[in-house]
Amino acid sequence: MYSKGIGATALKRLMTEYREITVHAPEGITAAPISESNFFEWEALIEGPADTPYEGGVFVALLTFPKDYPLSPPVMKFTCPMYHPNIYQDGTVCISILHAPGDDPNMYESSSERWSPVQSIEKILLSVLSMLAEPNDESGANIDASKMWRTDRKQFDAIVRRTIQHSLGL
């Protein structure tokens, strides 16, 4: 199926990263291909960081890798409800490490903050874990969450906690 060309290179890289993340999984993170027949679709589970409104939550996300990975970044999308300044309402994560390589057309990010082939699945997931703890409210994907994060942290925290309880069926 992926015997030749760029897809084969991506598959080899994804298999290597899978072995690495299985052996040396970061605390609070689990990730693996959804099926052994398709290494280009992964599911990740991220535990909410301690001492944040996300604490106690377990968040499910889908990583979709392009055939030219690692030259291009994957797309990461939470499949559970998320209320966060850097997560679009459809669950798509907006974080520099997942933005295409090169110069930012909006001149907000430096090219060193954006995707590069030296990044890894582990680095992506650790960056998202960090993003949950420390949102970037200046580059909001969810404008309402960004405003609330800045102006009414108590209400923001309450919405996040309700979202977590709902997703856990509590």
mmCIF file of C-alpha atoms in Angstrom:
data_model
loop_
_atom_site.group_PDB
_atom_site.id
_atom_site.type_symbol
_atom_site.label_atom_id
_atom_site.label_comp_id
_atom_site.label_asym_id
_atom_site.label_seq_id
_atom_site.Cartn_x
_atom_site.Cartn_y
_atom_site.Cartn_z
ATOM 1 C CA MET A 1 0.000 0.000 0.000
ATOM 2 C CA TYR A 2 2.757 2.508 0.913
ATOM 3 C CA SER A 3 5.615 0.741 -0.789
ATOM 4 C CA LYS A 4 7.027 3.620 -2.806
ATOM 5 C CA GLY A 5 7.519 7.320 -2.686
ATOM 6 C CA ILE A 6 6.738 9.953 -0.177
ATOM 7 C CA GLY A 7 3.956 7.985 1.566
ATOM 8 C CA ALA A 8 6.476 5.253 2.386
ATOM 9 C CA THR A 9 8.804 7.812 3.987
ATOM 10 C CA ALA A 10 5.943 9.166 6.079
ATOM 11 C CA LEU A 11 4.856 5.677 7.104
ATOM 12 C CA LYS A 12 8.383 4.772 8.210
ATOM 13 C CA ARG A 13 8.629 7.951 10.269
ATOM 14 C CA LEU A 14 5.213 7.379 11.860
ATOM 15 C CA MET A 15 6.129 3.799 12.766
ATOM 16 C CA THR A 16 9.348 5.016 14.387
ATOM 17 C CA GLU A 17 7.490 7.678 16.364
ATOM 18 C CA TYR A 18 4.898 5.134 17.448
ATOM 19 C CA ARG A 19 7.608 2.876 18.874
ATOM 20 C CA GLU A 20 9.189 5.825 20.664
ATOM 21 C CA ILE A 21 5.972 7.194 22.187
ATOM 22 C CA THR A 22 4.953 3.681 23.263
ATOM 23 C CA VAL A 23 8.237 3.071 25.080
ATOM 24 C CA HIS A 24 8.699 6.613 26.443
ATOM 25 C CA ALA A 25 5.171 7.993 26.786
ATOM 26 C CA PRO A 26 5.097 11.418 28.412
ATOM 27 C CA GLU A 27 3.087 11.567 31.628
ATOM 28 C CA GLY A 28 -0.572 12.302 30.970
ATOM 29 C CA ILE A 29 -0.405 11.494 27.250
ATOM 30 C CA THR A 30 -1.255 8.392 25.252
ATOM 31 C CA ALA A 31 -1.219 8.242 21.454
ATOM 32 C CA ALA A 32 -1.405 5.526 18.833
ATOM 33 C CA PRO A 33 -2.673 4.840 15.330
ATOM 34 C CA ILE A 34 -6.407 4.111 15.302
ATOM 35 C CA SER A 35 -5.714 0.924 13.379
ATOM 36 C CA GLU A 36 -2.642 -0.988 12.284
ATOM 37 C CA SER A 37 -3.826 -0.697 8.695
ATOM 38 C CA ASN A 38 -3.683 3.132 8.736
ATOM 39 C CA PHE A 39 -0.789 4.883 10.460
ATOM 40 C CA PHE A 40 -1.964 8.262 9.111
ATOM 41 C CA GLU A 41 -4.852 8.558 11.628
ATOM 42 C CA TRP A 42 -3.978 8.587 15.326
ATOM 43 C CA GLU A 43 -6.012 8.983 18.477
ATOM 44 C CA ALA A 44 -4.511 10.800 21.442
ATOM 45 C CA LEU A 45 -5.686 10.987 25.035
ATOM 46 C CA ILE A 46 -4.514 13.973 27.030
ATOM 47 C CA GLU A 47 -5.079 14.325 30.760
ATOM 48 C CA GLY A 48 -5.905 17.826 31.926
ATOM 49 C CA PRO A 49 -2.887 19.451 33.563
ATOM 50 C CA ALA A 50 -2.898 19.720 37.362
ATOM 51 C CA ASP A 51 -3.770 23.083 38.893
ATOM 52 C CA THR A 52 -5.671 24.203 35.794
ATOM 53 C CA PRO A 53 -9.412 24.257 35.071
ATOM 54 C CA TYR A 54 -8.756 21.219 32.828
ATOM 55 C CA GLU A 55 -7.533 19.079 35.753
ATOM 56 C CA GLY A 56 -9.490 15.831 36.016
ATOM 57 C CA GLY A 57 -10.467 15.823 32.359
ATOM 58 C CA VAL A 58 -9.400 13.303 29.753
ATOM 59 C CA PHE A 59 -9.483 14.792 26.283
ATOM 60 C CA VAL A 60 -9.646 12.757 23.109
ATOM 61 C CA ALA A 61 -8.134 14.135 19.909
ATOM 62 C CA LEU A 62 -7.560 12.883 16.399
ATOM 63 C CA LEU A 63 -4.275 13.524 14.587
ATOM 64 C CA THR A 64 -4.447 13.287 10.801
ATOM 65 C CA PHE A 65 -1.074 13.083 9.081
ATOM 66 C CA PRO A 66 -0.461 14.164 5.486
ATOM 67 C CA LYS A 67 1.244 11.791 3.047
ATOM 68 C CA ASP A 68 4.288 14.103 3.037
ATOM 69 C CA TYR A 69 4.748 13.987 6.830
ATOM 70 C CA PRO A 70 7.125 15.144 8.351
ATOM 71 C CA LEU A 71 7.549 17.849 5.708
ATOM 72 C CA SER A 72 4.026 19.066 6.535
ATOM 73 C CA PRO A 73 2.340 19.049 9.942
ATOM 74 C CA PRO A 74 -0.627 16.944 10.948
ATOM 75 C CA VAL A 75 -4.016 18.404 11.784
ATOM 76 C CA MET A 76 -5.111 17.912 15.375
ATOM 77 C CA LYS A 77 -8.763 18.026 16.300
ATOM 78 C CA PHE A 78 -10.379 17.276 19.645
ATOM 79 C CA THR A 79 -13.328 14.926 19.278
ATOM 80 C CA CYS A 80 -14.744 15.879 22.681
ATOM 81 C CA PRO A 81 -16.178 19.295 23.588
ATOM 82 C CA MET A 82 -13.428 21.799 24.405
ATOM 83 C CA TYR A 83 -13.659 25.383 25.610
ATOM 84 C CA HIS A 84 -10.264 26.999 25.107
ATOM 85 C CA PRO A 85 -8.915 30.172 23.465
ATOM 86 C CA ASN A 86 -6.701 28.201 21.054
ATOM 87 C CA ILE A 87 -9.206 25.552 20.001
ATOM 88 C CA TYR A 88 -11.797 26.297 17.330
ATOM 89 C CA GLN A 89 -15.396 25.405 18.120
ATOM 90 C CA ASP A 90 -15.103 22.382 15.800
ATOM 91 C CA GLY A 91 -12.234 21.081 17.983
ATOM 92 C CA THR A 92 -9.348 21.979 15.654
ATOM 93 C CA VAL A 93 -6.225 23.008 17.555
ATOM 94 C CA CYS A 94 -4.630 26.335 16.619
ATOM 95 C CA ILE A 95 -1.051 26.326 17.862
ATOM 96 C CA SER A 96 2.135 27.534 16.176
ATOM 97 C CA ILE A 97 3.816 24.121 16.050
ATOM 98 C CA LEU A 98 0.966 22.872 13.801
ATOM 99 C CA HIS A 99 1.156 25.769 11.345
ATOM 100 C CA ALA A 100 2.770 25.123 7.967
ATOM 101 C CA PRO A 101 6.514 25.762 7.807
ATOM 102 C CA GLY A 102 7.925 29.044 6.594
ATOM 103 C CA ASP A 103 7.060 32.662 7.208
ATOM 104 C CA ASP A 104 3.714 33.592 8.742
ATOM 105 C CA PRO A 105 1.700 35.616 6.204
ATOM 106 C CA ASN A 106 0.196 37.548 9.147
ATOM 107 C CA MET A 107 3.678 38.176 10.594
ATOM 108 C CA TYR A 108 2.512 37.023 14.042
ATOM 109 C CA GLU A 109 4.770 33.976 14.437
ATOM 110 C CA SER A 110 8.411 33.547 13.609
ATOM 111 C CA SER A 111 9.291 30.669 11.301
ATOM 112 C CA SER A 112 11.121 29.003 14.214
ATOM 113 C CA GLU A 113 7.802 28.677 16.104
ATOM 114 C CA ARG A 114 6.058 26.960 13.187
ATOM 115 C CA TRP A 115 6.218 23.360 11.998
ATOM 116 C CA SER A 116 9.511 21.851 10.946
ATOM 117 C CA PRO A 117 10.411 18.219 10.178
ATOM 118 C CA VAL A 118 12.408 18.004 13.418
ATOM 119 C CA GLN A 119 9.155 18.210 15.386
ATOM 120 C CA SER A 120 7.487 15.000 16.525
ATOM 121 C CA ILE A 121 4.158 13.682 17.709
ATOM 122 C CA GLU A 122 5.453 13.805 21.269
ATOM 123 C CA LYS A 123 6.454 17.476 20.901
ATOM 124 C CA ILE A 124 3.042 18.314 19.434
ATOM 125 C CA LEU A 125 1.202 16.647 22.298
ATOM 126 C CA LEU A 126 3.443 18.231 24.937
ATOM 127 C CA SER A 127 2.860 21.630 23.299
ATOM 128 C CA VAL A 128 -0.902 21.091 23.418
ATOM 129 C CA LEU A 129 -0.668 20.023 27.068
ATOM 130 C CA SER A 130 1.242 23.250 27.765
ATOM 131 C CA MET A 131 -1.323 25.223 25.745
ATOM 132 C CA LEU A 132 -4.118 23.864 27.950
ATOM 133 C CA ALA A 133 -2.288 25.170 31.008
ATOM 134 C CA GLU A 134 -1.276 28.492 29.448
ATOM 135 C CA PRO A 135 -3.532 29.665 26.599
ATOM 136 C CA ASN A 136 -2.376 32.296 24.145
ATOM 137 C CA ASP A 137 -5.296 34.708 24.323
ATOM 138 C CA GLU A 138 -3.703 37.073 21.804
ATOM 139 C CA SER A 139 -4.109 34.569 18.995
ATOM 140 C CA GLY A 140 -7.580 33.293 19.664
ATOM 141 C CA ALA A 141 -9.243 30.548 17.657
ATOM 142 C CA ASN A 142 -12.267 30.836 19.953
ATOM 143 C CA ILE A 143 -12.761 34.581 20.415
ATOM 144 C CA ASP A 144 -15.371 34.208 23.166
ATOM 145 C CA ALA A 145 -13.084 31.921 25.187
ATOM 146 C CA SER A 146 -10.164 34.318 24.632
ATOM 147 C CA LYS A 147 -12.156 37.309 25.898
ATOM 148 C CA MET A 148 -13.467 35.387 28.879
ATOM 149 C CA TRP A 149 -9.967 34.082 29.721
ATOM 150 C CA ARG A 150 -8.809 37.716 29.894
ATOM 151 C CA THR A 151 -11.817 39.326 31.587
ATOM 152 C CA ASP A 152 -13.643 36.729 33.702
ATOM 153 C CA ARG A 153 -11.398 33.856 34.682
ATOM 154 C CA LYS A 154 -13.905 32.575 37.245
ATOM 155 C CA GLN A 155 -16.626 32.142 34.608
ATOM 156 C CA PHE A 156 -14.093 30.658 32.149
ATOM 157 C CA ASP A 157 -13.058 28.062 34.738
ATOM 158 C CA ALA A 158 -16.709 27.217 35.480
ATOM 159 C CA ILE A 159 -17.475 26.640 31.776
ATOM 160 C CA VAL A 160 -14.412 24.402 31.412
ATOM 161 C CA ARG A 161 -15.386 22.371 34.486
ATOM 162 C CA ARG A 162 -18.970 21.939 33.198
ATOM 163 C CA THR A 163 -17.625 20.849 29.815
ATOM 164 C CA ILE A 164 -15.368 18.274 31.498
ATOM 165 C CA GLN A 165 -18.193 16.931 33.654
ATOM 166 C CA HIS A 166 -20.447 16.613 30.617
ATOM 167 C CA SER A 167 -17.756 14.823 28.578
ATOM 168 C CA LEU A 168 -17.157 12.395 31.472
ATOM 169 C CA GLY A 169 -20.893 11.761 31.786
ATOM 170 C CA LEU A 170 -21.113 13.267 35.278
#
